[in-house]
Amino acid sequence: MGHLEQRRGTGRAHAPFARLPAPHGVTLAWAAVPARSAPPATLRTAAEPAGRDRGDGSRARERRAVSRALLRTLLEERIGPAFALQQQCGACGSSAHGPLRVVGAVRGVEVPLVSVSYAHPVPSGDGFPGAAAAEDGIAVVGIAPPGATAFGVDAELDTDGARRAVAEALGTATGIREWTRLEAVSKARGSGLPGAGPDSAAETGPEQRIFDLEFPALSATAVLSVALTPARRAPGRR
């Protein structure tokens, strides 16, 4: 368990975070998002633009602050502090949502691909050491290994409500794992969910790897899927 520093104005706050062991050289970690406002009642549907915030601005700012602080902590360990995070929607140009990327860094240091996901709601509980008794949700951040050409992560809480929302959104009895895989692949493609169907996660290139993790998140279990297209191997190498 580590501590992530968040700077807000002149004050500082420390939130607990945990790393998640992952294969293929992927770096993953998650942190609780404080319960400052009520979470949305349902998952985003496939008809809505990826990354659109359906809640109020305070919740969006809170989860953004937590995820960015955690991501910066992990990136500084790998490439140092000389970088910036940039987000922009390819459809509308908004900086409030869309793919997140790292820019800047020191010359000669490879800038990695990154991905962020949010899961909500989380029932009250004490499953996260050091966290508050009631939490709004969790933020998960991922950093791809060197040379990766596509990368996406998505997390959801495996609850009855989430399963019902997934079935309603996709019009099928698709489970949480299938939903997170669909989102992770969509993020890796940079396409978002519009037009995606439940079989899209299977329509991947021969080099793409998809894997899943489960971990206790507060008082619920979180399901996390990662889609990764690693660096191409040089001819003749195994």
mmCIF file of C-alpha atoms in Angstrom:
data_model
loop_
_atom_site.group_PDB
_atom_site.id
_atom_site.type_symbol
_atom_site.label_atom_id
_atom_site.label_comp_id
_atom_site.label_asym_id
_atom_site.label_seq_id
_atom_site.Cartn_x
_atom_site.Cartn_y
_atom_site.Cartn_z
ATOM 1 C CA MET A 1 0.000 0.000 0.000
ATOM 2 C CA GLY A 2 1.374 3.381 -0.931
ATOM 3 C CA HIS A 3 0.281 6.951 -0.597
ATOM 4 C CA LEU A 4 -0.552 9.176 -3.504
ATOM 5 C CA GLU A 5 -0.098 12.902 -3.128
ATOM 6 C CA GLN A 6 -2.766 15.161 -4.563
ATOM 7 C CA ARG A 7 -2.208 18.898 -4.777
ATOM 8 C CA ARG A 8 -5.301 21.028 -4.425
ATOM 9 C CA GLY A 9 -4.592 24.726 -4.202
ATOM 10 C CA THR A 10 -2.066 25.291 -1.435
ATOM 11 C CA GLY A 11 -3.094 22.195 0.507
ATOM 12 C CA ARG A 12 -2.167 18.563 0.045
ATOM 13 C CA ALA A 13 -4.168 15.402 0.566
ATOM 14 C CA HIS A 14 -3.004 11.822 0.719
ATOM 15 C CA ALA A 15 -5.147 9.011 -0.649
ATOM 16 C CA PRO A 16 -4.311 5.303 -0.364
ATOM 17 C CA PHE A 17 -3.563 3.424 -3.551
ATOM 18 C CA ALA A 18 -2.602 -0.136 -4.424
ATOM 19 C CA ARG A 19 -0.628 -1.657 -7.256
ATOM 20 C CA LEU A 20 -1.992 -4.598 -9.214
ATOM 21 C CA PRO A 21 0.380 -7.308 -10.456
ATOM 22 C CA ALA A 22 -0.045 -7.640 -14.227
ATOM 23 C CA PRO A 23 1.554 -9.669 -17.028
ATOM 24 C CA HIS A 24 3.264 -8.492 -20.241
ATOM 25 C CA GLY A 25 5.071 -5.612 -18.519
ATOM 26 C CA VAL A 26 1.870 -3.620 -17.902
ATOM 27 C CA THR A 27 1.830 -1.297 -14.863
ATOM 28 C CA LEU A 28 -1.516 -1.051 -13.045
ATOM 29 C CA ALA A 29 -2.704 0.676 -9.871
ATOM 30 C CA TRP A 30 -5.981 1.835 -8.370
ATOM 31 C CA ALA A 31 -7.223 4.309 -5.790
ATOM 32 C CA ALA A 32 -10.519 5.123 -4.108
ATOM 33 C CA VAL A 33 -12.471 8.186 -5.235
ATOM 34 C CA PRO A 34 -13.922 9.950 -2.162
ATOM 35 C CA ALA A 35 -17.707 9.945 -1.870
ATOM 36 C CA ARG A 36 -18.404 13.621 -2.514
ATOM 37 C CA SER A 37 -21.487 13.129 -4.660
ATOM 38 C CA ALA A 38 -23.880 10.397 -5.690
ATOM 39 C CA PRO A 39 -22.631 8.103 -8.492
ATOM 40 C CA PRO A 40 -24.644 7.571 -11.681
ATOM 41 C CA ALA A 41 -27.357 4.934 -11.459
ATOM 42 C CA THR A 42 -26.378 3.017 -14.601
ATOM 43 C CA LEU A 43 -23.420 2.311 -16.800
ATOM 44 C CA ARG A 44 -22.832 4.353 -19.923
ATOM 45 C CA THR A 45 -24.619 2.710 -22.829
ATOM 46 C CA ALA A 46 -23.031 1.773 -26.114
ATOM 47 C CA ALA A 47 -24.942 4.597 -27.803
ATOM 48 C CA GLU A 48 -23.216 7.300 -25.739
ATOM 49 C CA PRO A 49 -19.839 8.851 -26.618
ATOM 50 C CA ALA A 50 -16.963 7.244 -24.746
ATOM 51 C CA GLY A 51 -15.704 9.285 -21.835
ATOM 52 C CA ARG A 52 -18.787 11.509 -21.452
ATOM 53 C CA ASP A 53 -19.444 12.350 -17.817
ATOM 54 C CA ARG A 54 -23.091 11.903 -16.923
ATOM 55 C CA GLY A 55 -22.748 13.182 -13.382
ATOM 56 C CA ASP A 56 -22.153 16.623 -11.970
ATOM 57 C CA GLY A 57 -18.907 18.530 -12.341
ATOM 58 C CA SER A 58 -17.764 17.962 -8.758
ATOM 59 C CA ARG A 59 -17.667 14.178 -9.188
ATOM 60 C CA ALA A 60 -15.848 14.476 -12.499
ATOM 61 C CA ARG A 61 -13.252 16.804 -10.958
ATOM 62 C CA GLU A 62 -12.767 14.492 -7.983
ATOM 63 C CA ARG A 63 -12.141 11.346 -9.982
ATOM 64 C CA ARG A 64 -9.974 13.265 -12.455
ATOM 65 C CA ALA A 65 -7.811 14.601 -9.601
ATOM 66 C CA VAL A 66 -7.377 11.134 -8.083
ATOM 67 C CA SER A 67 -6.550 9.406 -11.372
ATOM 68 C CA ARG A 68 -4.183 12.115 -12.595
ATOM 69 C CA ALA A 69 -2.273 12.204 -9.313
ATOM 70 C CA LEU A 70 -1.894 8.432 -9.315
ATOM 71 C CA LEU A 71 -0.862 8.344 -12.961
ATOM 72 C CA ARG A 72 1.721 11.071 -12.399
ATOM 73 C CA THR A 73 3.160 9.141 -9.459
ATOM 74 C CA LEU A 74 3.634 6.031 -11.594
ATOM 75 C CA LEU A 75 4.942 7.914 -14.638
ATOM 76 C CA GLU A 76 7.539 9.808 -12.616
ATOM 77 C CA GLU A 77 8.949 6.461 -11.487
ATOM 78 C CA ARG A 78 9.456 5.441 -15.117
ATOM 79 C CA ILE A 79 10.289 8.576 -17.102
ATOM 80 C CA GLY A 80 10.905 11.320 -14.539
ATOM 81 C CA PRO A 81 8.909 14.524 -13.961
ATOM 82 C CA ALA A 82 9.386 16.229 -17.356
ATOM 83 C CA PHE A 83 6.046 15.387 -18.953
ATOM 84 C CA ALA A 84 2.456 16.565 -19.254
ATOM 85 C CA LEU A 85 -0.864 14.749 -19.593
ATOM 86 C CA GLN A 86 -3.059 15.746 -22.512
ATOM 87 C CA GLN A 87 -6.641 14.688 -23.205
ATOM 88 C CA GLN A 88 -8.766 15.491 -26.229
ATOM 89 C CA CYS A 89 -11.849 13.989 -27.828
ATOM 90 C CA GLY A 90 -11.305 13.198 -31.485
ATOM 91 C CA ALA A 91 -14.985 13.790 -32.243
ATOM 92 C CA CYS A 92 -15.757 17.112 -30.545
ATOM 93 C CA GLY A 93 -12.330 18.416 -29.537
ATOM 94 C CA SER A 94 -13.236 18.641 -25.830
ATOM 95 C CA SER A 95 -10.440 18.292 -23.270
ATOM 96 C CA ALA A 96 -12.928 16.950 -20.693
ATOM 97 C CA HIS A 97 -12.911 13.458 -22.193
ATOM 98 C CA GLY A 98 -11.287 11.365 -24.879
ATOM 99 C CA PRO A 99 -7.998 9.454 -25.077
ATOM 100 C CA LEU A 100 -5.357 10.441 -22.552
ATOM 101 C CA ARG A 101 -1.728 10.673 -23.662
ATOM 102 C CA VAL A 102 1.655 11.658 -22.297
ATOM 103 C CA VAL A 103 3.540 14.486 -23.983
ATOM 104 C CA GLY A 104 6.933 16.043 -23.369
ATOM 105 C CA ALA A 105 9.377 13.993 -21.306
ATOM 106 C CA VAL A 106 13.163 14.000 -21.644
ATOM 107 C CA ARG A 107 14.748 13.491 -25.044
ATOM 108 C CA GLY A 108 15.701 9.862 -25.477
ATOM 109 C CA VAL A 109 13.081 8.646 -22.979
ATOM 110 C CA GLU A 110 10.223 6.742 -24.599
ATOM 111 C CA VAL A 111 6.801 8.187 -23.792
ATOM 112 C CA PRO A 112 4.470 5.282 -22.870
ATOM 113 C CA LEU A 113 0.823 4.758 -23.720
ATOM 114 C CA VAL A 114 -1.545 5.198 -20.768
ATOM 115 C CA SER A 115 -5.192 4.461 -20.028
ATOM 116 C CA VAL A 116 -7.586 5.350 -17.206
ATOM 117 C CA SER A 117 -10.887 3.846 -16.070
ATOM 118 C CA TYR A 118 -13.461 4.632 -13.378
ATOM 119 C CA ALA A 119 -15.810 2.197 -11.644
ATOM 120 C CA HIS A 120 -18.861 3.193 -9.624
ATOM 121 C CA PRO A 121 -20.821 2.919 -7.452
ATOM 122 C CA VAL A 122 -19.127 1.223 -4.480
ATOM 123 C CA PRO A 123 -21.253 0.266 -1.450
ATOM 124 C CA SER A 124 -20.113 1.351 2.007
ATOM 125 C CA GLY A 125 -17.519 -0.977 3.464
ATOM 126 C CA ASP A 126 -14.044 -1.333 4.878
ATOM 127 C CA GLY A 127 -12.387 -3.447 2.204
ATOM 128 C CA PHE A 128 -9.735 -0.828 1.376
ATOM 129 C CA PRO A 129 -7.222 -0.337 4.223
ATOM 130 C CA GLY A 130 -7.067 3.299 5.222
ATOM 131 C CA ALA A 131 -9.967 4.388 3.047
ATOM 132 C CA ALA A 132 -13.114 6.099 4.236
ATOM 133 C CA ALA A 133 -16.076 3.952 5.252
ATOM 134 C CA ALA A 134 -18.120 5.010 2.223
ATOM 135 C CA GLU A 135 -16.657 5.672 -1.202
ATOM 136 C CA ASP A 136 -17.981 7.016 -4.496
ATOM 137 C CA GLY A 137 -15.932 4.650 -6.632
ATOM 138 C CA ILE A 138 -12.457 3.744 -7.793
ATOM 139 C CA ALA A 139 -10.002 5.011 -10.379
ATOM 140 C CA VAL A 140 -7.737 2.561 -12.199
ATOM 141 C CA VAL A 141 -4.710 3.677 -14.192
ATOM 142 C CA GLY A 142 -2.516 1.682 -16.526
ATOM 143 C CA ILE A 143 0.814 2.240 -18.269
ATOM 144 C CA ALA A 144 1.768 0.127 -21.281
ATOM 145 C CA PRO A 145 5.184 -1.528 -21.595
ATOM 146 C CA PRO A 146 7.831 0.067 -23.851
ATOM 147 C CA GLY A 147 7.071 -0.132 -27.554
ATOM 148 C CA ALA A 148 3.367 -0.946 -27.212
ATOM 149 C CA THR A 149 1.298 0.355 -30.122
ATOM 150 C CA ALA A 150 -2.199 0.100 -28.598
ATOM 151 C CA PHE A 151 -3.408 0.023 -25.006
ATOM 152 C CA GLY A 152 -6.690 0.291 -23.115
ATOM 153 C CA VAL A 153 -7.987 -0.595 -19.648
ATOM 154 C CA ASP A 154 -11.499 -0.745 -18.245
ATOM 155 C CA ALA A 155 -12.814 -1.606 -14.778
ATOM 156 C CA GLU A 156 -16.297 -2.184 -13.401
ATOM 157 C CA LEU A 157 -17.654 -3.406 -10.089
ATOM 158 C CA ASP A 158 -19.191 -6.859 -10.207
ATOM 159 C CA THR A 159 -22.531 -6.121 -8.546
ATOM 160 C CA ASP A 160 -26.128 -7.081 -9.317
ATOM 161 C CA GLY A 161 -26.841 -3.520 -10.394
ATOM 162 C CA ALA A 162 -23.855 -3.428 -12.740
ATOM 163 C CA ARG A 163 -24.827 -6.752 -14.312
ATOM 164 C CA ARG A 164 -28.357 -5.505 -14.919
ATOM 165 C CA ALA A 165 -27.010 -2.295 -16.445
ATOM 166 C CA VAL A 166 -24.712 -4.234 -18.786
ATOM 167 C CA ALA A 167 -27.578 -6.440 -19.966
ATOM 168 C CA GLU A 168 -29.717 -3.354 -20.582
ATOM 169 C CA ALA A 169 -26.972 -1.452 -22.398
ATOM 170 C CA LEU A 170 -26.028 -4.287 -24.745
ATOM 171 C CA GLY A 171 -29.418 -5.974 -25.038
ATOM 172 C CA THR A 172 -27.967 -9.339 -24.115
ATOM 173 C CA ALA A 173 -27.022 -11.392 -21.075
ATOM 174 C CA THR A 174 -23.409 -10.247 -21.409
ATOM 175 C CA GLY A 175 -21.524 -10.322 -18.122
ATOM 176 C CA ILE A 176 -19.258 -7.777 -16.482
ATOM 177 C CA ARG A 177 -16.099 -9.358 -17.886
ATOM 178 C CA GLU A 178 -17.410 -9.183 -21.443
ATOM 179 C CA TRP A 179 -18.320 -5.510 -20.923
ATOM 180 C CA THR A 180 -14.889 -4.560 -19.592
ATOM 181 C CA ARG A 181 -13.224 -6.410 -22.460
ATOM 182 C CA LEU A 182 -15.385 -4.554 -24.952
ATOM 183 C CA GLU A 183 -14.483 -1.205 -23.393
ATOM 184 C CA ALA A 184 -10.770 -2.033 -23.130
ATOM 185 C CA VAL A 185 -10.574 -3.043 -26.801
ATOM 186 C CA SER A 186 -12.514 0.075 -27.822
ATOM 187 C CA LYS A 187 -10.113 2.281 -25.864
ATOM 188 C CA ALA A 188 -7.092 0.547 -27.388
ATOM 189 C CA ARG A 189 -8.533 1.151 -30.857
ATOM 190 C CA GLY A 190 -9.357 4.734 -30.000
ATOM 191 C CA SER A 191 -12.831 4.143 -31.415
ATOM 192 C CA GLY A 192 -15.010 4.419 -28.311
ATOM 193 C CA LEU A 193 -18.190 2.426 -27.867
ATOM 194 C CA PRO A 194 -20.531 3.873 -30.537
ATOM 195 C CA GLY A 195 -21.267 1.135 -33.053
ATOM 196 C CA ALA A 196 -19.514 -1.520 -30.985
ATOM 197 C CA GLY A 197 -21.305 -4.778 -30.304
ATOM 198 C CA PRO A 198 -20.802 -7.545 -27.743
ATOM 199 C CA ASP A 199 -18.671 -9.524 -30.208
ATOM 200 C CA SER A 200 -16.232 -6.659 -30.842
ATOM 201 C CA ALA A 201 -13.782 -7.855 -28.193
ATOM 202 C CA ALA A 202 -13.207 -10.989 -30.249
ATOM 203 C CA GLU A 203 -12.468 -8.981 -33.404
ATOM 204 C CA THR A 204 -8.866 -8.240 -32.539
ATOM 205 C CA GLY A 205 -5.645 -8.415 -34.491
ATOM 206 C CA PRO A 206 -3.286 -11.382 -34.163
ATOM 207 C CA GLU A 207 -0.835 -9.368 -32.064
ATOM 208 C CA GLN A 208 -3.351 -8.012 -29.555
ATOM 209 C CA ARG A 209 -3.459 -9.508 -26.089
ATOM 210 C CA ILE A 210 -6.442 -9.265 -23.765
ATOM 211 C CA PHE A 211 -6.302 -10.294 -20.135
ATOM 212 C CA ASP A 212 -8.489 -9.880 -17.070
ATOM 213 C CA LEU A 213 -7.879 -9.313 -13.369
ATOM 214 C CA GLU A 214 -10.197 -9.425 -10.388
ATOM 215 C CA PHE A 215 -9.454 -7.664 -7.116
ATOM 216 C CA PRO A 216 -11.363 -6.644 -3.975
ATOM 217 C CA ALA A 217 -12.339 -2.997 -4.242
ATOM 218 C CA LEU A 218 -13.753 -1.726 -0.966
ATOM 219 C CA SER A 219 -16.815 -3.905 -0.325
ATOM 220 C CA ALA A 220 -17.239 -5.147 -3.906
ATOM 221 C CA THR A 221 -15.130 -7.088 -6.386
ATOM 222 C CA ALA A 222 -13.784 -5.160 -9.359
ATOM 223 C CA VAL A 223 -13.221 -6.728 -12.769
ATOM 224 C CA LEU A 224 -10.465 -5.198 -14.865
ATOM 225 C CA SER A 225 -9.703 -5.940 -18.512
ATOM 226 C CA VAL A 226 -6.611 -4.847 -20.414
ATOM 227 C CA ALA A 227 -6.161 -4.768 -24.197
ATOM 228 C CA LEU A 228 -2.559 -4.516 -25.339
ATOM 229 C CA THR A 229 -0.772 -4.620 -28.668
ATOM 230 C CA PRO A 230 2.892 -5.039 -27.688
ATOM 231 C CA ALA A 231 5.974 -3.962 -29.576
ATOM 232 C CA ARG A 232 6.678 -5.914 -32.742
ATOM 233 C CA ARG A 233 9.587 -8.295 -32.491
ATOM 234 C CA ALA A 234 12.460 -7.881 -34.882
ATOM 235 C CA PRO A 235 12.563 -10.490 -37.690
ATOM 236 C CA GLY A 236 14.328 -13.648 -36.605
ATOM 237 C CA ARG A 237 13.877 -12.956 -32.891
ATOM 238 C CA ARG A 238 11.757 -15.124 -30.596
#
